[in-house]
PDB file of C-alpha atoms in Angstrom:
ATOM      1  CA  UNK A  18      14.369   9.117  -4.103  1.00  0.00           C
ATOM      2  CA  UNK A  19      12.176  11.847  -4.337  1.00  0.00           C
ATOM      3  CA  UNK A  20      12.440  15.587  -4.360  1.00  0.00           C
ATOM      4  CA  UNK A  21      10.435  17.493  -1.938  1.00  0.00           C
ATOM      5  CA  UNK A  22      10.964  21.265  -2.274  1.00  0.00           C
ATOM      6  CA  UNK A  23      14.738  21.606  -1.633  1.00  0.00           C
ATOM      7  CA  UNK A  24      15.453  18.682  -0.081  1.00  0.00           C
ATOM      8  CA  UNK A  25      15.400  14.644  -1.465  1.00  0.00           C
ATOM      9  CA  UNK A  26      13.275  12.051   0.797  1.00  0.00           C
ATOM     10  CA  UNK A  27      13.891   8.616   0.361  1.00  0.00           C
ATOM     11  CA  UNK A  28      10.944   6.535  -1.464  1.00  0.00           C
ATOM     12  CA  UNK A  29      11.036   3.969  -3.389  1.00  0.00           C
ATOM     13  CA  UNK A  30       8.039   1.249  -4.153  1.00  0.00           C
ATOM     14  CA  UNK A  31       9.753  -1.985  -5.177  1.00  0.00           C
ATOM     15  CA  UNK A  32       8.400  -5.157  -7.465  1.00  0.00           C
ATOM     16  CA  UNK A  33       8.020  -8.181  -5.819  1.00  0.00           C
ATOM     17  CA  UNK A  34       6.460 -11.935  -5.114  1.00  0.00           C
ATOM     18  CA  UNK A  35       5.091 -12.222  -2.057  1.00  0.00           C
ATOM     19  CA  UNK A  36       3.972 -15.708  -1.274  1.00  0.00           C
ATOM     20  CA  UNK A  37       3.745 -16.375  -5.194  1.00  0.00           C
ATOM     21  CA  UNK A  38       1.918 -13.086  -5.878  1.00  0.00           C
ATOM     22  CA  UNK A  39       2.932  -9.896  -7.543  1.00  0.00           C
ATOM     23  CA  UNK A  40       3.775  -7.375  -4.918  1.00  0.00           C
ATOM     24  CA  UNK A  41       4.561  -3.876  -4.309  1.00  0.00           C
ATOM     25  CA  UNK A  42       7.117  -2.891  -1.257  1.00  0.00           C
ATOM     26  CA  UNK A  43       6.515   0.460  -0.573  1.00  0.00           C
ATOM     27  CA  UNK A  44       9.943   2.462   1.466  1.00  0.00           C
ATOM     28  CA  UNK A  45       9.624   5.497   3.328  1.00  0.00           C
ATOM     29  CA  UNK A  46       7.261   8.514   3.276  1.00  0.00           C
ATOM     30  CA  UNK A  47       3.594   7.634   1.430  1.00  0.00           C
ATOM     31  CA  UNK A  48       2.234  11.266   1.524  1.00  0.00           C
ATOM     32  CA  UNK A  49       0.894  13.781  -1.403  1.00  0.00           C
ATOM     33  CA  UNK A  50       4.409  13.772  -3.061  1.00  0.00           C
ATOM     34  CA  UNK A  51       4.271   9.891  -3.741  1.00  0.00           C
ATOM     35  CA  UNK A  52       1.201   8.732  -3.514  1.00  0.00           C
ATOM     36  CA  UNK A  53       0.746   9.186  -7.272  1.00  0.00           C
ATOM     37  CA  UNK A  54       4.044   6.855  -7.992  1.00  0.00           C
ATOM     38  CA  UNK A  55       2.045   4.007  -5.959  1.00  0.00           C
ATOM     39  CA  UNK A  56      -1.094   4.762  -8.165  1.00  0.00           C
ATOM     40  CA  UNK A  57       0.767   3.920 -11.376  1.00  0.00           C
ATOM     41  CA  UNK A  58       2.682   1.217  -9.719  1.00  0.00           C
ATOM     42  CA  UNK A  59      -0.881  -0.665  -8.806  1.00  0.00           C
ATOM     43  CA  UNK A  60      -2.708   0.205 -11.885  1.00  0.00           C
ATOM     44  CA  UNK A  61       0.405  -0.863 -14.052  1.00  0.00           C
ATOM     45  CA  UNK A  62      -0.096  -4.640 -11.893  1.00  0.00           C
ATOM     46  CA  UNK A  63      -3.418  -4.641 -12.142  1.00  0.00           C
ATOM     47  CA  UNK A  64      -3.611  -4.176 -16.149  1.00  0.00           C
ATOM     48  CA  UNK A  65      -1.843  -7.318 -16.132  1.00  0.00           C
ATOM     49  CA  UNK A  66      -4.961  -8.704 -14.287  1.00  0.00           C
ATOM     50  CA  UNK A  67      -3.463 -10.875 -11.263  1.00  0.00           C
ATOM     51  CA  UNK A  68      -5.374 -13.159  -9.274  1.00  0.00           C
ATOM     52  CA  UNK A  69      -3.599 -11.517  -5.824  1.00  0.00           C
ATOM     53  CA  UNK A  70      -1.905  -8.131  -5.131  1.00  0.00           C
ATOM     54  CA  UNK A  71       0.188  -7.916  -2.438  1.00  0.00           C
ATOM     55  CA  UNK A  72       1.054  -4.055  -1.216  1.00  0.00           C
ATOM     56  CA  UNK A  73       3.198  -4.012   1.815  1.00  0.00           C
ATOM     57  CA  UNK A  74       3.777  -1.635   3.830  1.00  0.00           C
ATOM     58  CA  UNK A  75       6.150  -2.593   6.284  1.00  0.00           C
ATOM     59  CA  UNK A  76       9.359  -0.583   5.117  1.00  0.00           C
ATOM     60  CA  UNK A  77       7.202   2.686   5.062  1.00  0.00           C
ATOM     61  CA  UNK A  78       7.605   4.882   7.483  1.00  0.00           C
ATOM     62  CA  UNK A  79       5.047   7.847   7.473  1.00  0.00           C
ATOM     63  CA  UNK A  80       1.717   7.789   5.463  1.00  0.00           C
ATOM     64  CA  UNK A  81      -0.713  10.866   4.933  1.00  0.00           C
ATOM     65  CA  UNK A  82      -4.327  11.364   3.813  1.00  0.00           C
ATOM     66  CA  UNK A  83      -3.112  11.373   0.470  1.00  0.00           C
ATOM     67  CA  UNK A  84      -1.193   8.044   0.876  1.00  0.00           C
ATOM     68  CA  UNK A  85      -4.199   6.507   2.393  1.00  0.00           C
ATOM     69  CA  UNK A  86      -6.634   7.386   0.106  1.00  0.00           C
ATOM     70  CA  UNK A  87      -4.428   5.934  -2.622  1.00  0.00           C
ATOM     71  CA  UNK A  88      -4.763   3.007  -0.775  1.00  0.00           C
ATOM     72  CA  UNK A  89      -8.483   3.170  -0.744  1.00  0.00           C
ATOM     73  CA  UNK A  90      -8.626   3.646  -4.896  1.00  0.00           C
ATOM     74  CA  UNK A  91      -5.981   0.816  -4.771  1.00  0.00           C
ATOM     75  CA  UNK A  92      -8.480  -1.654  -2.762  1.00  0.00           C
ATOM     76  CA  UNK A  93     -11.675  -0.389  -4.848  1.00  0.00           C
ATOM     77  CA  UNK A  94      -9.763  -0.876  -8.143  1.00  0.00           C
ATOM     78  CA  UNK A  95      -8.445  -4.076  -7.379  1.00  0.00           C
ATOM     79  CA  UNK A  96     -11.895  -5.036  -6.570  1.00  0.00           C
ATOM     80  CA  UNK A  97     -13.347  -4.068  -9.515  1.00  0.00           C
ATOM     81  CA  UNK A  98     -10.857  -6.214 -11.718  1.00  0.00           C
ATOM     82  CA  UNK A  99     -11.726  -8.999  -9.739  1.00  0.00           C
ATOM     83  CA  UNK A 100      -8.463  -9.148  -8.091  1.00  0.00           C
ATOM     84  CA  UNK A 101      -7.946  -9.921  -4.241  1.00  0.00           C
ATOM     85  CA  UNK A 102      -5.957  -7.101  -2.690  1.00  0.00           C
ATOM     86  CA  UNK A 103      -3.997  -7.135   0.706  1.00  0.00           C
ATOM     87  CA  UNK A 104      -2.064  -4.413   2.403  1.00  0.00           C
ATOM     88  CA  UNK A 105       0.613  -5.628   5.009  1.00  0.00           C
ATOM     89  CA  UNK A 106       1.487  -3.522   8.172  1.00  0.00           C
ATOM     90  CA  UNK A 107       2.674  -5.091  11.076  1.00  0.00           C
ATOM     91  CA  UNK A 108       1.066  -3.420  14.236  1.00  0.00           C
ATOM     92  CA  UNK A 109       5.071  -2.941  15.300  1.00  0.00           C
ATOM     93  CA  UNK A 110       4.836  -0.113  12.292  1.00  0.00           C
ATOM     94  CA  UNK A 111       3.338   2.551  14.698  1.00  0.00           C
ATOM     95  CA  UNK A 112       3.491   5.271  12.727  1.00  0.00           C
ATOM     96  CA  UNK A 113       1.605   3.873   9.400  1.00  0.00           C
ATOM     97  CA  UNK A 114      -0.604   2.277  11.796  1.00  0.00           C
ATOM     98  CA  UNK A 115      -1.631   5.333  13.841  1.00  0.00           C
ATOM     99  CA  UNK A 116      -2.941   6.855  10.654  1.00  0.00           C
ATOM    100  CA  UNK A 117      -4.571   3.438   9.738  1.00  0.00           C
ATOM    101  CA  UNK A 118      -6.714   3.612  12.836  1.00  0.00           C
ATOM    102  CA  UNK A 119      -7.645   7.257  12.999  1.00  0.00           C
ATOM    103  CA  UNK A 120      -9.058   7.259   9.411  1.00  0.00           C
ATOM    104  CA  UNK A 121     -10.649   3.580  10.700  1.00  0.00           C
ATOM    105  CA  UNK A 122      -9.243   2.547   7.037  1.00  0.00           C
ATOM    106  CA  UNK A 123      -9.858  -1.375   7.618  1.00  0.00           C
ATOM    107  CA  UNK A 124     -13.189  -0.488   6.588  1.00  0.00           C
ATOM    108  CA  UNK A 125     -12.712  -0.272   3.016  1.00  0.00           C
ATOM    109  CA  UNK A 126      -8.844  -1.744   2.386  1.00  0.00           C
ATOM    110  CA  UNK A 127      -7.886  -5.130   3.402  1.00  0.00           C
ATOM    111  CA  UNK A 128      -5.261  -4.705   5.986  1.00  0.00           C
ATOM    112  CA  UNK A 129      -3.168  -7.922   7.528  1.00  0.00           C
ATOM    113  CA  UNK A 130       0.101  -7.518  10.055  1.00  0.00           C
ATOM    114  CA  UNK A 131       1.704 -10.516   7.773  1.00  0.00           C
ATOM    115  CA  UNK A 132       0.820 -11.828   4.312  1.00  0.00           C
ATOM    116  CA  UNK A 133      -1.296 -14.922   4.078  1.00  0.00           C
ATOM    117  CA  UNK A 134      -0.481 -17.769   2.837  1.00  0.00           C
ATOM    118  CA  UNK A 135      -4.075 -18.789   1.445  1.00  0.00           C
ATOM    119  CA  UNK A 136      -5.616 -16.564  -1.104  1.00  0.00           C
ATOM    120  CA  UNK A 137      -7.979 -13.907   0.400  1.00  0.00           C
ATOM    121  CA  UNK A 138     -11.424 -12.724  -0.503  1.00  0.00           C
ATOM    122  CA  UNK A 139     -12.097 -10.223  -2.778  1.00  0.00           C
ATOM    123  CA  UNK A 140     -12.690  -6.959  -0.574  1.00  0.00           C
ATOM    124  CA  UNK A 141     -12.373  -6.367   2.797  1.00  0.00           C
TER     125      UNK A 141
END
């Protein structure tokens, strides 16, 4: 949970395996007040240098600018260590997704409605 002026928002990003790969679950709002908690969570996976990084997205519920451009520092630093990123939003996750499209943000993160099972590219 995070605080938010005077009131608490529920947030949490959660360790996980998805498919054998480290993941992060990331619950409820992704906006300026937590995007810095999934910065550290990603950089804190990626100094242990993993093959595959999972980030999904399904539990959240609103993202922001800020939230998305962590996403996009989270897909160029996980390119530069060499390790294969994908972000998972099902297209049933409206909300997430309406932000996805508008700022056309397949472009630059890898985005998939499900994970994969086979180990993706580097990039997107």
């Amino acid at each position: 949970m995070t605080t938010r002026g005077d009131r608490n928002v529920l947030f949490d990003i959660e360790r996980s395996s998805v498919l054998g790969r480290p993941g992060l679950r990331v619950r409820g709002e992704l906006d300026i007040a937590t995007a810095p908690q999934l910065t550290d969570a990603v950089m804190s996976l990626l100094s242990q240098a993993p093959r595959a990084l999972v980030v999904d997205l399904t539990p959240t519920t609103f993202l922001d600018s800020s939230g998305a451009r962590t996403l996009a520092f989270a897909a160029r630093r996980a390119r530069a260590a060499g390790t294969a990123l994908e972000v998972v939003c099902p297209r049933g996750n409206r909300a997430v997704w309406l932000v996805l499209d508008l700022l056309e943000l397949q472009a630059v993160v890898p985005i998939v409605e499900s994970p994969t099972l086979s180990e993706p590219e580097v990039g997107p």
